[in-house]
mmCIF file with all atom_site columns, C-alpha atoms in Angstrom:
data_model
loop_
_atom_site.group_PDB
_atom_site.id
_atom_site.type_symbol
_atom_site.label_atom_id
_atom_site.label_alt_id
_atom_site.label_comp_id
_atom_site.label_asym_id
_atom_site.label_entity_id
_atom_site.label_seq_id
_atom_site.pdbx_PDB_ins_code
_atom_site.Cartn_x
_atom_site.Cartn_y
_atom_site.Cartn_z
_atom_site.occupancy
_atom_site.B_iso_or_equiv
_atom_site.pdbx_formal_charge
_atom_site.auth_seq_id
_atom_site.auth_comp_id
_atom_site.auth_asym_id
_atom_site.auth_atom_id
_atom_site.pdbx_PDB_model_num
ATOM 1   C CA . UNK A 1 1   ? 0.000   0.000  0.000  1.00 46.00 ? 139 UNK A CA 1
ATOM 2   C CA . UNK A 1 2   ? 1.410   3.511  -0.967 1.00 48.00 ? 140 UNK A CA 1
ATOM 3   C CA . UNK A 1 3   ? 1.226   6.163  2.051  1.00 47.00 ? 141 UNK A CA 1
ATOM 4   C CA . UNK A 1 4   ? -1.939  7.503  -0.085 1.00 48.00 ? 142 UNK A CA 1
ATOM 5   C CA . UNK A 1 5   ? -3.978  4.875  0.619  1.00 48.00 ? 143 UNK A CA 1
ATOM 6   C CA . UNK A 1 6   ? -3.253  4.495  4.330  1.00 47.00 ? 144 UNK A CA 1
ATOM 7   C CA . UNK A 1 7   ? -3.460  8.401  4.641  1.00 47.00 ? 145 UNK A CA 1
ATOM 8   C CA . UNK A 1 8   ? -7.312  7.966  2.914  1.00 49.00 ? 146 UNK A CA 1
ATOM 9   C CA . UNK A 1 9   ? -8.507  4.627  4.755  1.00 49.00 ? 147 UNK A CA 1
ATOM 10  C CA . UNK A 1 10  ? -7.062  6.588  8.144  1.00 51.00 ? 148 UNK A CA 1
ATOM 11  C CA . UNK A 1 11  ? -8.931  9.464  7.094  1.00 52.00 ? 149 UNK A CA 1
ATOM 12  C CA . UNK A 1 12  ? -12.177 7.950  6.755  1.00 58.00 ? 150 UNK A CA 1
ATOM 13  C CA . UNK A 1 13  ? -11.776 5.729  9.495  1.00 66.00 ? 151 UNK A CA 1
ATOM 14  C CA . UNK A 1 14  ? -11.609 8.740  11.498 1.00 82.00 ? 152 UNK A CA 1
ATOM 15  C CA . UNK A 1 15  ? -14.651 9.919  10.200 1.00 84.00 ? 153 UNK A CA 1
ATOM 16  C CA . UNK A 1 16  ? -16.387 7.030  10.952 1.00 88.00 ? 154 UNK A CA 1
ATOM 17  C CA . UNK A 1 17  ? -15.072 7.347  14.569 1.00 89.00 ? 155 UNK A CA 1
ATOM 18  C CA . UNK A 1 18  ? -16.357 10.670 15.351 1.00 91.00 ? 156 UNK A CA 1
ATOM 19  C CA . UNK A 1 19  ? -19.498 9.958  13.889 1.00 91.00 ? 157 UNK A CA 1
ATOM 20  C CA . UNK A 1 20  ? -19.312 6.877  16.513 1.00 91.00 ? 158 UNK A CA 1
ATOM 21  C CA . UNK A 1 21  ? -18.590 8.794  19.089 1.00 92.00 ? 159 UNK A CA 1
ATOM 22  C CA . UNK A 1 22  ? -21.085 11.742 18.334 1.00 93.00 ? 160 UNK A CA 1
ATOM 23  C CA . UNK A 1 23  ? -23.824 8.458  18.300 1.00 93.00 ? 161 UNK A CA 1
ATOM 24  C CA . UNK A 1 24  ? -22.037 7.752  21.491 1.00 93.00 ? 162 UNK A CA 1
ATOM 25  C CA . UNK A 1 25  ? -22.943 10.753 23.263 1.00 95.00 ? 163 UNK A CA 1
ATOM 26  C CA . UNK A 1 26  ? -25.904 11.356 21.641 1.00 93.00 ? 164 UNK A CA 1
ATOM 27  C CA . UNK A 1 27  ? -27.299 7.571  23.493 1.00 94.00 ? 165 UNK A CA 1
ATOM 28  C CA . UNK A 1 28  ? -25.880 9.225  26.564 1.00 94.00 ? 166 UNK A CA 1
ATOM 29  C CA . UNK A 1 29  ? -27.567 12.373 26.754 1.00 95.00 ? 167 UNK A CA 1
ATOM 30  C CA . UNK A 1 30  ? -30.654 10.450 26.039 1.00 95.00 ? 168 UNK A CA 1
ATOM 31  C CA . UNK A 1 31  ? -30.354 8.121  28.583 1.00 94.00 ? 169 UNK A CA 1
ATOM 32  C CA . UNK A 1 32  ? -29.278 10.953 30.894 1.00 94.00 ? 170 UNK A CA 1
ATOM 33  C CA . UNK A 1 33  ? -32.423 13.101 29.796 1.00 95.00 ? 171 UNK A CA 1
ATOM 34  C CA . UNK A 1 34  ? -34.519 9.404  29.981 1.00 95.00 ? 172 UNK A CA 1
ATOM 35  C CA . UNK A 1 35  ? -33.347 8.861  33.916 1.00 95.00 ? 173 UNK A CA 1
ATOM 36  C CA . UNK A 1 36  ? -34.041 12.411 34.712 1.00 94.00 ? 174 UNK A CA 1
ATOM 37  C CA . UNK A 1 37  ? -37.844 11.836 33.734 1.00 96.00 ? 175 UNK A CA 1
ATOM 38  C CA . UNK A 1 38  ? -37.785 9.291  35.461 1.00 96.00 ? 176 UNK A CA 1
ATOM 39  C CA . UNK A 1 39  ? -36.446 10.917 38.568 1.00 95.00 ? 177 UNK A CA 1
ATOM 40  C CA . UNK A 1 40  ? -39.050 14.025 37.646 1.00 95.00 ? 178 UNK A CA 1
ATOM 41  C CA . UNK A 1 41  ? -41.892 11.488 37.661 1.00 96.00 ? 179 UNK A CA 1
ATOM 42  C CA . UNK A 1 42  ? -40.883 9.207  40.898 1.00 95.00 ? 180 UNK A CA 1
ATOM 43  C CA . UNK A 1 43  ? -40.517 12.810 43.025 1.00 96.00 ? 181 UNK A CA 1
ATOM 44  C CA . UNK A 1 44  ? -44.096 14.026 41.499 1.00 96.00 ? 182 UNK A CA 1
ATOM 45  C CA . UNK A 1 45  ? -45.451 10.513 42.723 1.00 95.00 ? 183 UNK A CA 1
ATOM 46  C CA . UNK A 1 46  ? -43.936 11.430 46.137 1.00 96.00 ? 184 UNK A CA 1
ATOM 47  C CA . UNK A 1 47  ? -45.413 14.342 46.268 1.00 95.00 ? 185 UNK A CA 1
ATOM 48  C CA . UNK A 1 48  ? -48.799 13.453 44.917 1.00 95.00 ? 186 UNK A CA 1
ATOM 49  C CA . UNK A 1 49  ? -48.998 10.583 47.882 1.00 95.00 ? 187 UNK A CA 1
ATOM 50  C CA . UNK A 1 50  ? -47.694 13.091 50.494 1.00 94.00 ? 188 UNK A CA 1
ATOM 51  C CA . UNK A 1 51  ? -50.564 15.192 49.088 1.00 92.00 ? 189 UNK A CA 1
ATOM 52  C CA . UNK A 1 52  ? -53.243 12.574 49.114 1.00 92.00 ? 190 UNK A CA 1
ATOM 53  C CA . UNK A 1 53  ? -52.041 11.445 52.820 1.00 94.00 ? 191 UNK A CA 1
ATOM 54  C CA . UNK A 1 54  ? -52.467 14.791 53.930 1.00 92.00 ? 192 UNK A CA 1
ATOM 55  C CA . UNK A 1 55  ? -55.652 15.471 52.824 1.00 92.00 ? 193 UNK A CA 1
ATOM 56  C CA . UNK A 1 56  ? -56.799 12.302 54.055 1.00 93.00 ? 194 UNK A CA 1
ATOM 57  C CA . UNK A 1 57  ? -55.260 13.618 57.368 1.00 93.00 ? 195 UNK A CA 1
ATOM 58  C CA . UNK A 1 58  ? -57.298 16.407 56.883 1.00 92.00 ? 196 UNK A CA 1
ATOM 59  C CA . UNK A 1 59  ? -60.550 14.674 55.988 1.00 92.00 ? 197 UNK A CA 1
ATOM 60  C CA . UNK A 1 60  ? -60.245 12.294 59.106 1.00 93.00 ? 198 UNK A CA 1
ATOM 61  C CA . UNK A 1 61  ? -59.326 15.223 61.225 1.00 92.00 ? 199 UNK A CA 1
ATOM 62  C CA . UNK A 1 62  ? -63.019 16.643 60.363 1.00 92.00 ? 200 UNK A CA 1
ATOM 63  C CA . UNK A 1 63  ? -64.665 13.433 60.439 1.00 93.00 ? 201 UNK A CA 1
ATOM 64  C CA . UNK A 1 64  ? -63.778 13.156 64.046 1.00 93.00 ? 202 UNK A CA 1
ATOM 65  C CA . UNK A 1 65  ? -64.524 16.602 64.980 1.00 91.00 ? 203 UNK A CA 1
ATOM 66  C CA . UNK A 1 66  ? -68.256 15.875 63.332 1.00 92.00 ? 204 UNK A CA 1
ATOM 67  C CA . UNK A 1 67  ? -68.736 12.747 65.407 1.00 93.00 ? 205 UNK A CA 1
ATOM 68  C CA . UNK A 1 68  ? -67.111 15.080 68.440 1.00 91.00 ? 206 UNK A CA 1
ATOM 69  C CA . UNK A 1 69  ? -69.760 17.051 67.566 1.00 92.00 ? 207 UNK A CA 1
ATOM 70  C CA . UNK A 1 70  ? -72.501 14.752 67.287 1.00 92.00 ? 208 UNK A CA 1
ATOM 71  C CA . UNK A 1 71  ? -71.996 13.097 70.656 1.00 91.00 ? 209 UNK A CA 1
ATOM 72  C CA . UNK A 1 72  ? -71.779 16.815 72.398 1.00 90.00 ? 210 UNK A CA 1
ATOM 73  C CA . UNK A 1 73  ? -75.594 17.224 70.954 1.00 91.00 ? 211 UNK A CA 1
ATOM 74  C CA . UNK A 1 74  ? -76.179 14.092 71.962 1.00 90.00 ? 212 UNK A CA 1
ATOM 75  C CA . UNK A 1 75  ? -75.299 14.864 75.622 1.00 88.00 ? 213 UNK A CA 1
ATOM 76  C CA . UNK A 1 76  ? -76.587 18.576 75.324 1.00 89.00 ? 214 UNK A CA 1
ATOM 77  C CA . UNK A 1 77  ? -80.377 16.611 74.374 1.00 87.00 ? 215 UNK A CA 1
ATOM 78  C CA . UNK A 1 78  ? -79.832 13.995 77.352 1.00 86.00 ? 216 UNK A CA 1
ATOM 79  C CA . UNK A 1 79  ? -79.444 17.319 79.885 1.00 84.00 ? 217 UNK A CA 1
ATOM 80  C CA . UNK A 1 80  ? -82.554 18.738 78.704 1.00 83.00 ? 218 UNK A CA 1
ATOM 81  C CA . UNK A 1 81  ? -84.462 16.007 78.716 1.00 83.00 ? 219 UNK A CA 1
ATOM 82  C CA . UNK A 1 82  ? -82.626 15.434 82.473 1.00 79.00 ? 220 UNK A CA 1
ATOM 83  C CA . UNK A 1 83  ? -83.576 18.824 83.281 1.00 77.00 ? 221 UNK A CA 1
ATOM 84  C CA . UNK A 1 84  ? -87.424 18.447 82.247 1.00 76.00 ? 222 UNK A CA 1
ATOM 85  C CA . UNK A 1 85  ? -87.525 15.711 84.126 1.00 72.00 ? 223 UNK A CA 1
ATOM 86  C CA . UNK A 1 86  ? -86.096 16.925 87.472 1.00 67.00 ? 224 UNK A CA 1
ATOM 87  C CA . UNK A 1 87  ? -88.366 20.127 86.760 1.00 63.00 ? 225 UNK A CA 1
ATOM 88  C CA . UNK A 1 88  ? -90.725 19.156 89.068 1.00 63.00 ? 226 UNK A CA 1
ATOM 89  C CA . UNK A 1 89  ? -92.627 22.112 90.966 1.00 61.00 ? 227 UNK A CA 1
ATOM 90  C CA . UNK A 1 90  ? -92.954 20.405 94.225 1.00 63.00 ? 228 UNK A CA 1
ATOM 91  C CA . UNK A 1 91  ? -89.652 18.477 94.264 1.00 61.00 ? 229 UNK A CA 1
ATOM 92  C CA . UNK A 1 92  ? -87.618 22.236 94.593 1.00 61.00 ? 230 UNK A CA 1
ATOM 93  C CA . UNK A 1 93  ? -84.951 20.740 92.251 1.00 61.00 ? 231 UNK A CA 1
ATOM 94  C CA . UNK A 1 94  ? -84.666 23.916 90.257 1.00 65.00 ? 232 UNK A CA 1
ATOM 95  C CA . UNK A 1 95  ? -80.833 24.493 90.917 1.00 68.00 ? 233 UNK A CA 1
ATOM 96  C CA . UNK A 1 96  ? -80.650 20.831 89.539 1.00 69.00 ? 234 UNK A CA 1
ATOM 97  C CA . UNK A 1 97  ? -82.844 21.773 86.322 1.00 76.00 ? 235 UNK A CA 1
ATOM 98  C CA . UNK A 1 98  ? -80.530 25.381 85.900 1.00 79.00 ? 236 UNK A CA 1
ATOM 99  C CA . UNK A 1 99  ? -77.493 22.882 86.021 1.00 80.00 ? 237 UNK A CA 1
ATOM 100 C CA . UNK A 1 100 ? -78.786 20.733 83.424 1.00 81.00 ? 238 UNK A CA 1
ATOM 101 C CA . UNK A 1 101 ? -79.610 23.580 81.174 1.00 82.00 ? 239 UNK A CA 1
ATOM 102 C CA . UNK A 1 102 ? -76.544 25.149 82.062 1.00 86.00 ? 240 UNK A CA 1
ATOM 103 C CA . UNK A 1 103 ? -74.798 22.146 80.954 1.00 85.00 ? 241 UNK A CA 1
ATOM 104 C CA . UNK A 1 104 ? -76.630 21.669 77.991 1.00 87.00 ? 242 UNK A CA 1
ATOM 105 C CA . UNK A 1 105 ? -75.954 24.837 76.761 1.00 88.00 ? 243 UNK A CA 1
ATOM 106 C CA . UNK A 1 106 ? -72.339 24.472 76.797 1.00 89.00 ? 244 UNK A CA 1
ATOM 107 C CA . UNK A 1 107 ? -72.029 21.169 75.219 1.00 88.00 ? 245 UNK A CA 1
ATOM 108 C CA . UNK A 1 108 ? -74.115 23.106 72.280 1.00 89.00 ? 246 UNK A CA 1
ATOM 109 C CA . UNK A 1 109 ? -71.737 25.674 72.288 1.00 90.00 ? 247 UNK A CA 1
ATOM 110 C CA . UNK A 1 110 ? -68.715 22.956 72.307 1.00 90.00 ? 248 UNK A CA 1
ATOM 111 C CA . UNK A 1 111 ? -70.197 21.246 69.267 1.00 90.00 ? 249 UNK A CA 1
ATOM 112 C CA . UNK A 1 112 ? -70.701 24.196 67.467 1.00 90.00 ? 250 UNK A CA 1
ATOM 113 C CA . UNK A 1 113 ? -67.205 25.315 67.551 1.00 91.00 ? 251 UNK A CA 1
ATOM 114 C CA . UNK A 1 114 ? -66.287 21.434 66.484 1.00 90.00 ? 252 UNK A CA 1
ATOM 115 C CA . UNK A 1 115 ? -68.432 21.704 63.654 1.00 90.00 ? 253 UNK A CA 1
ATOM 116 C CA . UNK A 1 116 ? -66.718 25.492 62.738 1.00 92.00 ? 254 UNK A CA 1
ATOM 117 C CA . UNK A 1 117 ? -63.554 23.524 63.132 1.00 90.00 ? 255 UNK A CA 1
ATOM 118 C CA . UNK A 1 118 ? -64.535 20.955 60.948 1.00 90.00 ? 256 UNK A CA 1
ATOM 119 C CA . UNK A 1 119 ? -66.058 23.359 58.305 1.00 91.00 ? 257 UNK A CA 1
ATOM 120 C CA . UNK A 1 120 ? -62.340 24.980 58.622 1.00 91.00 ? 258 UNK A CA 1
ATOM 121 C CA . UNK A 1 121 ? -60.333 22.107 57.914 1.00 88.00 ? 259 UNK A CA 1
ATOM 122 C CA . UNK A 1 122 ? -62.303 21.046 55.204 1.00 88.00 ? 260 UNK A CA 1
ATOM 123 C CA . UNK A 1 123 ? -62.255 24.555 53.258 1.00 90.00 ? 261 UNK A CA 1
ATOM 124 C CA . UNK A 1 124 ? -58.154 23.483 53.225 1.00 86.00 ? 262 UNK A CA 1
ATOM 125 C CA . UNK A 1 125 ? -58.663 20.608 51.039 1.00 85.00 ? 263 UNK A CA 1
ATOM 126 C CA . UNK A 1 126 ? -59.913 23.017 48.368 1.00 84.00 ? 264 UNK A CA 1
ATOM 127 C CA . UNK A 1 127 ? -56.521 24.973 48.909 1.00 73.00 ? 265 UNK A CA 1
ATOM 128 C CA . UNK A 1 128 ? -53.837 22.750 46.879 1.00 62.00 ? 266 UNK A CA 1
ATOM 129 C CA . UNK A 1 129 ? -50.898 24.417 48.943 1.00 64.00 ? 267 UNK A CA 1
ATOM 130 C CA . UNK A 1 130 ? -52.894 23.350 52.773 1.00 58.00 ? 268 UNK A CA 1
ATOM 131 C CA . UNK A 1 131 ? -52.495 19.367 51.253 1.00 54.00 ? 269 UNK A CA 1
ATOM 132 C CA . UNK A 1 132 ? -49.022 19.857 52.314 1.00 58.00 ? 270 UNK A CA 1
ATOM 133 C CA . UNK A 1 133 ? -47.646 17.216 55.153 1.00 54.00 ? 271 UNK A CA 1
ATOM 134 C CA . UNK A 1 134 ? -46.791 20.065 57.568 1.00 58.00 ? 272 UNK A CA 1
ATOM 135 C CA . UNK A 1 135 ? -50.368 21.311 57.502 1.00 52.00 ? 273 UNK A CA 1
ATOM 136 C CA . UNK A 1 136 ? -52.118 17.778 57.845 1.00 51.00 ? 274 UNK A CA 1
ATOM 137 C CA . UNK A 1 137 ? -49.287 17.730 61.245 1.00 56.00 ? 275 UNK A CA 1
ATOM 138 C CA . UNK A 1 138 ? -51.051 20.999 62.202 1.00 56.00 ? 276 UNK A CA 1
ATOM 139 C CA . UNK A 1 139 ? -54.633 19.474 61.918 1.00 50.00 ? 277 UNK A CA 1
ATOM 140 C CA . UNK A 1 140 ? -54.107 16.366 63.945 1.00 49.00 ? 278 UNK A CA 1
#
């Protein structure tokens, strides 16, 4: 072979090699761009669970304070029906009967500030930014 033809075959062999190692990189950056997808879509699935806990946090938090609430009108209902009963003109019970009332009237109020509470935490779930786990710590 004359030094021509090795000068020509080198040249296009070199050729050939960059163009392999353009391809090269080229599968690299895509892999690279491919795992950082990935990466992009396993942190959104963290968040959207952390999300979806929260509210759920959230949601159970106001369940509770419903059935708090519930059971305070429950017991508010018993005292008046307590103090009807011990109402009795003749008996002179009618410090008993205030008590009851008394009573009654506070368990009311109780359960009405559960129920505000519960009103409060769920108006949060409509706010994307409340889902977050910090705020489902501050409604437990």
């Amino acid at each position: 072979m004359t030094e021509q033809d090795t000068n020509g075959e080198h040249g296009r062999g070199s050729g050939r090699d960059k163009l392999a190692d353009e391809r090269d990189r080229a599968a690299d950056e895509r892999d690279a761009l491919s795992e950082a997808r990935e990466a992009l879509a396993d942190a959104r699935d963290a968040v959207y669970a952390e999300r979806t806990e929260a509210a759920e946090t959230i949601r159970s938090a106001a369940d509770e304070r419903d059935a708090q609430a519930d059971l305070r009108d429950d017991a508010a209902n018993r005292r008046d029906l307590a103090a009807e009963i011990v109402r009795d003109p003749t008996s002179g019970a009618d410090d008993v009967s205030a008590a009851e009332r008394s009573h009654a009237r506070m368990n009311r109020l109780d359960s009405k500030i559960d129920r505000i509470a519960s009103e409060h935490d769920r108006a949060k779930l409509s706010d994307p930014a409340s889902t977050s786990p910090d705020v489902a710590d501050r409604a437990r």
